Short mmCIF file of C-alpha atoms in Angstrom, two decimals:
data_model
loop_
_atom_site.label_atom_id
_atom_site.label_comp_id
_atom_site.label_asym_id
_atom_site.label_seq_id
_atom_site.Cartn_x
_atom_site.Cartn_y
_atom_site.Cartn_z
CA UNK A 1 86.66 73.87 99.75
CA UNK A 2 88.11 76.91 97.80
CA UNK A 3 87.24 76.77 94.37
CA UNK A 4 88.37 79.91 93.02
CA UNK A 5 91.33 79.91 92.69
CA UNK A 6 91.55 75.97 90.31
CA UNK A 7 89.66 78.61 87.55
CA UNK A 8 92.00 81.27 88.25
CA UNK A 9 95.09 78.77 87.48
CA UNK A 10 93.24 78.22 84.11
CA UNK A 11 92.96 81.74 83.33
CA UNK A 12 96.92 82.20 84.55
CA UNK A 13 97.78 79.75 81.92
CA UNK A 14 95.97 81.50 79.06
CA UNK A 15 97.03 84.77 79.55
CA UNK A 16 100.54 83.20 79.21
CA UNK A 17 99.69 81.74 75.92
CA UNK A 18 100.01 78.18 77.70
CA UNK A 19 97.48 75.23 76.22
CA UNK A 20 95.10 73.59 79.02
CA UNK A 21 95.30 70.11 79.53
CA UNK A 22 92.55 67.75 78.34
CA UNK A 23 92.45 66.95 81.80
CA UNK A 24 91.90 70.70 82.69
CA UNK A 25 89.32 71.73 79.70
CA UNK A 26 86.79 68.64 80.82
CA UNK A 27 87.08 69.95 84.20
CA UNK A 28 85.69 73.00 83.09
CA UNK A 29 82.92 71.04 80.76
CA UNK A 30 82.18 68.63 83.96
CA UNK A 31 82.37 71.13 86.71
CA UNK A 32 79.32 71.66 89.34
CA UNK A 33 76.52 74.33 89.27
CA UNK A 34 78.12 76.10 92.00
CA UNK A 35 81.44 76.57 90.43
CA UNK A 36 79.96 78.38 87.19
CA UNK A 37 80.57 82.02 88.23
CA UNK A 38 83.75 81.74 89.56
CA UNK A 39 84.94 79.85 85.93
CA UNK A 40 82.79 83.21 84.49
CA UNK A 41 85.02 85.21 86.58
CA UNK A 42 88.19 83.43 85.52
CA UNK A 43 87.13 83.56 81.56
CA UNK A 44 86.10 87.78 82.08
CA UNK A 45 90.08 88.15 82.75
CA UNK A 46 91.04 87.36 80.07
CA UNK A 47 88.70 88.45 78.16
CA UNK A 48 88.95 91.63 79.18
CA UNK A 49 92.41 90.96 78.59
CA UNK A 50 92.31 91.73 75.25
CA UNK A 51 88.66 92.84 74.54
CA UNK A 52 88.19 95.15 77.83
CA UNK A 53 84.36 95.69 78.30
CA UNK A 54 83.71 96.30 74.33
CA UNK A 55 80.59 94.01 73.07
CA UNK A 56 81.03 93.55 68.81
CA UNK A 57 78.05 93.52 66.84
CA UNK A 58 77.41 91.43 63.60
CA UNK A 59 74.34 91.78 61.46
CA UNK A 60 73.64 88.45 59.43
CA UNK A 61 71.92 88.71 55.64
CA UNK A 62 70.47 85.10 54.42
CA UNK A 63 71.13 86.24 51.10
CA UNK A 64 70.27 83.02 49.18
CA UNK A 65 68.19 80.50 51.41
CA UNK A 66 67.36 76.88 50.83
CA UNK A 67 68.31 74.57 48.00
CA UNK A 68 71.14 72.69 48.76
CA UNK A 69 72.34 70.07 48.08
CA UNK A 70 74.36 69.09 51.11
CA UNK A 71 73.20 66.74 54.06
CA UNK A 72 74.28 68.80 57.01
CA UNK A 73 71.80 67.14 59.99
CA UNK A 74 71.42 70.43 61.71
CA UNK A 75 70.71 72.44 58.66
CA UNK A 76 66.96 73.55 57.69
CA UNK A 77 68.15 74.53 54.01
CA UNK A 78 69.87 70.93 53.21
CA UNK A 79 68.23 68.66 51.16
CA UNK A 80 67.52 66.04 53.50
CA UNK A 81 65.45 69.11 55.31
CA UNK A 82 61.87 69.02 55.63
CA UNK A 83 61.61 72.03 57.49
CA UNK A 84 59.07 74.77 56.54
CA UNK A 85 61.62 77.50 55.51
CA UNK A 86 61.65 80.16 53.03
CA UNK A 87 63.48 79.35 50.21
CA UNK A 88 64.65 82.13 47.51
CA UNK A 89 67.94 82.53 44.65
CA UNK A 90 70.34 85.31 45.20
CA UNK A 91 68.68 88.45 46.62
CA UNK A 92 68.87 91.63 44.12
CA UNK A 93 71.13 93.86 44.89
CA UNK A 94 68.59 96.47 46.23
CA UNK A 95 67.49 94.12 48.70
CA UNK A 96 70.96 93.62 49.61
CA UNK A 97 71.78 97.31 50.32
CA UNK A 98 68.15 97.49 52.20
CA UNK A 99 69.99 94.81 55.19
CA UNK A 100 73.34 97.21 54.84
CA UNK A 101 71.34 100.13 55.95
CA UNK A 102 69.73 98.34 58.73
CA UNK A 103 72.74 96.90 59.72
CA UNK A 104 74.10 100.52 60.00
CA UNK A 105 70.82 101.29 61.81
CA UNK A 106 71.14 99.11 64.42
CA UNK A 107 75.03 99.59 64.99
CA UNK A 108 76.57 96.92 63.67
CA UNK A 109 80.18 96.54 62.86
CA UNK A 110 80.25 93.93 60.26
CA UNK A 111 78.03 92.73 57.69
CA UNK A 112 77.76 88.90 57.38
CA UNK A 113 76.56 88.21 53.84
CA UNK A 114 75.55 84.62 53.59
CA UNK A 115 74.43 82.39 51.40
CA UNK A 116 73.54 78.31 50.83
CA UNK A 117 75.17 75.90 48.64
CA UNK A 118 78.15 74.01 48.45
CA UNK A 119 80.10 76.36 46.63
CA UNK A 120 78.54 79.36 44.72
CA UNK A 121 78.56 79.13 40.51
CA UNK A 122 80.22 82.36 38.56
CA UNK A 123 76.92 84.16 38.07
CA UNK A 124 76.10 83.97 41.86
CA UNK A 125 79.89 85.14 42.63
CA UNK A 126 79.61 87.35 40.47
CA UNK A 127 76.76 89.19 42.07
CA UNK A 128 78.33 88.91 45.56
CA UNK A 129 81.41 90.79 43.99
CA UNK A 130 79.07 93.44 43.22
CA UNK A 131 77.01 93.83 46.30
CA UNK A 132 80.02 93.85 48.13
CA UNK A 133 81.82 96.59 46.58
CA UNK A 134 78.45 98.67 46.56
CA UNK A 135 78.41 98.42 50.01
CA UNK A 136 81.44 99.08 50.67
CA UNK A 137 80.77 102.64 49.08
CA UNK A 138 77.96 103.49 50.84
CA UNK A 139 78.53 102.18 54.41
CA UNK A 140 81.42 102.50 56.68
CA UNK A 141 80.57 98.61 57.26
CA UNK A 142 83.22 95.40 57.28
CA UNK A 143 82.46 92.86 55.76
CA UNK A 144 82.20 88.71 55.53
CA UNK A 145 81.25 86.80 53.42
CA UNK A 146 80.07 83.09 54.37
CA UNK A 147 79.66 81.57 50.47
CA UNK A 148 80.83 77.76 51.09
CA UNK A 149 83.64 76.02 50.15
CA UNK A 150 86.06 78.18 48.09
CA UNK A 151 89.13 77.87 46.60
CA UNK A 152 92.53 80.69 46.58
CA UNK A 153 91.57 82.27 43.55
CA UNK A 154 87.91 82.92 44.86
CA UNK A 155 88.87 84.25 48.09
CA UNK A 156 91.58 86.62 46.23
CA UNK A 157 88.54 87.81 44.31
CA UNK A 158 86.81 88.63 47.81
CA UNK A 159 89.76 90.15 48.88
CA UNK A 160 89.97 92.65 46.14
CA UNK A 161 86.18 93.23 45.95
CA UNK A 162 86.40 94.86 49.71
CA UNK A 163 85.72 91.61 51.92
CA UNK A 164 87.74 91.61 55.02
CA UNK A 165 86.53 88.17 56.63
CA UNK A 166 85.53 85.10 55.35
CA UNK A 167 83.67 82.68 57.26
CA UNK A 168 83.43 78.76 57.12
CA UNK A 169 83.19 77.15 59.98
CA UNK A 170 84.36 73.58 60.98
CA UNK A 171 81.02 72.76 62.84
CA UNK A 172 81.89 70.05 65.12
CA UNK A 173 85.22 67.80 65.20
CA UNK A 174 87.30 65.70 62.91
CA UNK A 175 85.74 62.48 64.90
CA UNK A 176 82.33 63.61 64.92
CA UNK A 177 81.95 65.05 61.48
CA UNK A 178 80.51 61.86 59.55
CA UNK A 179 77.77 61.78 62.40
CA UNK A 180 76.50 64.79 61.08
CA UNK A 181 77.39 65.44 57.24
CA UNK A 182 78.21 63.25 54.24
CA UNK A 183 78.37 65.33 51.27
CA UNK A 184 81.80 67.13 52.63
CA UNK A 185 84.43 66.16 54.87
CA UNK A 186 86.04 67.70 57.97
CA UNK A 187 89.29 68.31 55.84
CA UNK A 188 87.30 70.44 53.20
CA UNK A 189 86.68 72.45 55.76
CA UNK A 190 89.50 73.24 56.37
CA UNK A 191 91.08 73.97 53.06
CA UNK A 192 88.86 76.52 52.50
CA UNK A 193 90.36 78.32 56.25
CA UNK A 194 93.62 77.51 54.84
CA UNK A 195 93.07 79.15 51.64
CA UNK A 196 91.91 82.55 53.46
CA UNK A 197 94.90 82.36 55.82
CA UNK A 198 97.18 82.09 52.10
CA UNK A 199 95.29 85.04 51.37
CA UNK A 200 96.03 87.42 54.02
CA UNK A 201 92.19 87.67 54.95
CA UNK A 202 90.91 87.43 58.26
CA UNK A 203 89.58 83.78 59.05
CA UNK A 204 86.20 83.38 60.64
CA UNK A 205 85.02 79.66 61.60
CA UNK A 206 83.02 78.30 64.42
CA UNK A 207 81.15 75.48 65.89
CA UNK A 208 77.44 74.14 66.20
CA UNK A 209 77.52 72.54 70.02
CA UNK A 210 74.67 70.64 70.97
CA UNK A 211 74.35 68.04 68.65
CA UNK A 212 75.11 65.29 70.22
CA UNK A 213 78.77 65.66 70.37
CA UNK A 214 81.11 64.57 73.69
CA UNK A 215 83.11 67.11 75.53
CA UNK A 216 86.08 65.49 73.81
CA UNK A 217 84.50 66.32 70.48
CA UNK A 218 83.67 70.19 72.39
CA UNK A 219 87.20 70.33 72.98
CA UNK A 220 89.11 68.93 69.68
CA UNK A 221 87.07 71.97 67.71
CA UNK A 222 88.58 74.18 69.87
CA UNK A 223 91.72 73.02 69.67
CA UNK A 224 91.45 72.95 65.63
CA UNK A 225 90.38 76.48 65.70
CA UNK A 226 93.53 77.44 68.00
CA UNK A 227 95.74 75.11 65.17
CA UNK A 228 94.65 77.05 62.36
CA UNK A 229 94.70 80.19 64.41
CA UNK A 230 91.26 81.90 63.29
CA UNK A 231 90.91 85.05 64.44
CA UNK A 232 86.90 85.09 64.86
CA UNK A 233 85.29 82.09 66.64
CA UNK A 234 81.30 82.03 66.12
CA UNK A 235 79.66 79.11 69.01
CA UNK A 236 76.26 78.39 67.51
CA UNK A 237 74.29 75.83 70.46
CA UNK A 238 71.60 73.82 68.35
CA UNK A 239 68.45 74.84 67.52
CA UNK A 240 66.41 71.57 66.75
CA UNK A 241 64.26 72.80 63.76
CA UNK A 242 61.45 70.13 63.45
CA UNK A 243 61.91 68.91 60.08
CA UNK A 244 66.18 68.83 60.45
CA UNK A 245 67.94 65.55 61.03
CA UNK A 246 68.72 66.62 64.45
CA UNK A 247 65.35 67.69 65.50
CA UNK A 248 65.11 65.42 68.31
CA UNK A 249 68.32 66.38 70.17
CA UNK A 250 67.87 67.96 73.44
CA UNK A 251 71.11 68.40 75.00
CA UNK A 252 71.93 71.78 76.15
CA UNK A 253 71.25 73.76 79.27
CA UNK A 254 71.98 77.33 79.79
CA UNK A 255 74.57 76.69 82.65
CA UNK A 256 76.49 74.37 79.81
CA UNK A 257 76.05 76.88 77.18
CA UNK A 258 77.90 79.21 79.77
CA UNK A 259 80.84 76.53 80.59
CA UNK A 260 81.54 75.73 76.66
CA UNK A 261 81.80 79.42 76.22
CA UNK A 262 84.23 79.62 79.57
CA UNK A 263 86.07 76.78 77.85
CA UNK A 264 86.44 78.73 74.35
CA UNK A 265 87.97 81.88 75.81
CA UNK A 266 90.29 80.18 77.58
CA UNK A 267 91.04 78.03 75.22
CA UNK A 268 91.00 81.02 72.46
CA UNK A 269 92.48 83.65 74.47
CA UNK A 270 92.65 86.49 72.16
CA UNK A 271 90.07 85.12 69.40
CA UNK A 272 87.03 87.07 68.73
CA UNK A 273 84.39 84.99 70.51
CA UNK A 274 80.94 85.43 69.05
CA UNK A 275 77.64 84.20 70.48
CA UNK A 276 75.67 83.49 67.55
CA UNK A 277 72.46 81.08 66.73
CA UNK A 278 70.91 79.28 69.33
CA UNK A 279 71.74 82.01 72.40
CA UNK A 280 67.93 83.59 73.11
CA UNK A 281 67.04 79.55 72.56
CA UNK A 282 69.53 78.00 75.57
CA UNK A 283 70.72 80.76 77.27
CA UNK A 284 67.45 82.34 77.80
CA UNK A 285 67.06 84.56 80.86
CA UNK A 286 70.74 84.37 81.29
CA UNK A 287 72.19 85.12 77.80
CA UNK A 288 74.00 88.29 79.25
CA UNK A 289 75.69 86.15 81.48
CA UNK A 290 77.12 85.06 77.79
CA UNK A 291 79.21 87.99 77.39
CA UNK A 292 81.47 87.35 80.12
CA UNK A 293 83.85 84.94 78.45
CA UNK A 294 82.16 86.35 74.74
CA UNK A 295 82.95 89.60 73.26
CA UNK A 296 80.39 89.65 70.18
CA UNK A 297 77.22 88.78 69.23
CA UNK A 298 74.65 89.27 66.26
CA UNK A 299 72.16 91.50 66.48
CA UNK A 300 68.77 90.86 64.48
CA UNK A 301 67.77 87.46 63.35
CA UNK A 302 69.31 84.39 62.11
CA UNK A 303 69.34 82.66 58.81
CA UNK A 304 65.80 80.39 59.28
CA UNK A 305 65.13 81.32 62.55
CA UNK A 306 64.68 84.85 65.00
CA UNK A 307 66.56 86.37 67.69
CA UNK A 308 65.42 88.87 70.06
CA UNK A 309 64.66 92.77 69.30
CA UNK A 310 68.19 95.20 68.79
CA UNK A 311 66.89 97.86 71.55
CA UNK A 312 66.54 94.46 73.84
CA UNK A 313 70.36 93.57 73.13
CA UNK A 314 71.08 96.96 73.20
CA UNK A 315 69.39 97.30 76.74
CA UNK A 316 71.34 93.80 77.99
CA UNK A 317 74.43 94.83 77.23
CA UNK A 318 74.07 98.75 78.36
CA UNK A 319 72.80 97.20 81.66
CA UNK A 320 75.62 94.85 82.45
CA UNK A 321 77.97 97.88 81.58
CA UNK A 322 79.47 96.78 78.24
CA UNK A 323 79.50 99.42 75.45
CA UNK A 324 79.53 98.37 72.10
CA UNK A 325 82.62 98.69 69.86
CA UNK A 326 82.50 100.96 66.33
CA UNK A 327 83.97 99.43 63.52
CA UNK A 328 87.60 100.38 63.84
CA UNK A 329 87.75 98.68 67.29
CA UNK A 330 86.70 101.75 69.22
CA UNK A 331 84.33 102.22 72.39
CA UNK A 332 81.02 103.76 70.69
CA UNK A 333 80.85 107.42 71.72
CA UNK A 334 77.41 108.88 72.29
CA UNK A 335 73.79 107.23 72.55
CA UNK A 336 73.17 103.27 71.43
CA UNK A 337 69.89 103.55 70.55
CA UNK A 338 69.74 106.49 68.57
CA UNK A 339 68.42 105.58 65.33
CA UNK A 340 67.41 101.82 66.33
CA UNK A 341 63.74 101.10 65.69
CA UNK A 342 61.46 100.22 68.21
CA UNK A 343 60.96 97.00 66.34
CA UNK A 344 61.74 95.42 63.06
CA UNK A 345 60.19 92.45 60.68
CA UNK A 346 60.47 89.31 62.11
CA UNK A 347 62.01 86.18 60.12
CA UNK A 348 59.47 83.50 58.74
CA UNK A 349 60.19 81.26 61.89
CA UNK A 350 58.99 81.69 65.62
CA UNK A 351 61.40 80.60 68.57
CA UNK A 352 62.16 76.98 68.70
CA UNK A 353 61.16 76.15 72.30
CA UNK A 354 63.44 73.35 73.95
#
């Protein structure tokens, strides 16, 4: 039996800006071992479509870890959390430009400045506002900010501060929301995309996969993502953190990893697809295998937990033939690693092994 060219359809249909079926996107969820590079194959078109052979890197600050008060099950900062964590207000400023130079350092594009809470007080803003614009000045970096739930006249502050992106991510569908968080609903979510949509800014929001979720719940994010038509998609796959809610759930293999991320691009043809937390953990030895239907990825370490070296991303994607992409959206021009450390600190966490 051919196989080929069923993926190839799929990929027809999404270059044409045509939906798949429900039918069609479990097919790609369901679909046999040996079928998995040929739906790679299908999800590089159109990828490449619109992204070509550029890889995007983000660099992620935890700028205020810990202490809140929401019950997110996959989170190791809630407060339901017992995980060991380090746990700290808003960094100073100084510390703040200290990650901006690395993240120059190591080539990144974008800056993700992140902190916990439900929604951040006027003194915390306020000092967000500030690191921003300093940043701004010193570093030819974008940037986004991932503060919680905001409302318009927050996010017009962002704008005006220098923030290009804001992310807040939907996590996991409508339906299987309440299995996983209490203290905020899917549809405040939401507002808070809508509100930097009103705003002209580009929307970032994303998905934790793994946690228990069915591949009807896989594809109904997707398909809210492609409603509300954010521009940057981050896929997080679970890390269990002993201590979380979810630390028990074992679901993910790296050959499923690799079909949700098929699924995405084709569902989100032109969307900015980022592999974020949870690929050295489940994709493992084949994470490069990643950037076929994916176009971005962080570089350095996570909010609680680590990723792998820069030079060793560096090295996957130079060896697969990808170049990385300069902020403005242009191939990088001249050596990757010049300037990138041998090695870096670590975060607080090892590798969660699964």
């Amino acid at each position: 039996m051919t196989v080929l060219p069923i993926w190839q359809s799929l990929a027809d249909k999404a270059l044409a800006g045509d939906l798949l079926s429900r039918d069609e996107a479990r097919a790609v969820l369901t679909a046999p071992d040996d079928q998995l590079l040929d739906q790679l194959a299908a999800a590089y078109r159109v990828r490449r479509a619109t992204w070509g052979n550029r890889v995007r890197l983000h660099f992620l600050l935890n700028a205020q870890s810990g202490l809140c008060p929401e019950d997110c099950g996959y989170c190791s900062q809630s407060k339901i959390s017992a995980a060991e964590i380090e746990k700290y207000p808003m960094l100073a400023q100084d510390r703040i430009m200290e990650a901006a130079d690395r993240a120059a350092q190591l080539k990144a594009g974008t800056l993700c400045m992140v902190i916990s809470g439900r929604s951040p007080g006027e003194t915390v803003f306020g000092k967000v506002l500030d690191a921003v614009k300093a940043v701004r000045a010193k570093h030819d970096l974008k940037i986004c900010a991932c503060l919680g739930l905001l409302n318009e006249e927050q996010v017009l502050r962002l704008k005006e501060a220098g923030v290009e992106t804001v992310n807040h991510n939907l996590n996991t569908s409508a339906n299987y929301t309440p299995e996983i968080v209490n203290t905020h609903t899917f549809e405040d979510r939401v507002n808070t995309v809508e509100a930097v949509k009103k705003a002209g800014m580009k929307t970032c929001s994303g998905g934790i996969l793994g946690m228990g979720e069915s591949h009807d719940d896989v594809i109904d994010l997707a398909l809210s993502l492609r409603e509300l038509e954010v521009k940057s998609v981050p896929v997080n796959f679970l890390i269990p953190v002993p201590g979380t809610k979810l630390e028990g759930v074992r679901q993910l293999d790296p050959r499923q990893c690799l079909r949700i991320l098929s699924l995405y691009r084709l569902l989100l043809p032109t969307q900015e697809i980022r592999i974020s937390g949870g690929r050295e953990v489940h994709l493992r030895s084949m994470q490069v295998m990643g950037l076929y239907p994916a176009n971005s990825i962080f570089v350095g370490d996570y909010l609680t937990t680590q990723g792998q070296t820069a030079r060793e991303d560096l090295r996957m994607i130079e060896d697969a033939g990808f170049v990385l992409e300069t902020p403005d959206g242009e191939p990088l021009v001249g050596d990757p690693f010049e300037g990138v450390p041998e090695s870096y600190p670590r975060a607080a966490l090892p590798l969660v092994e699964v």
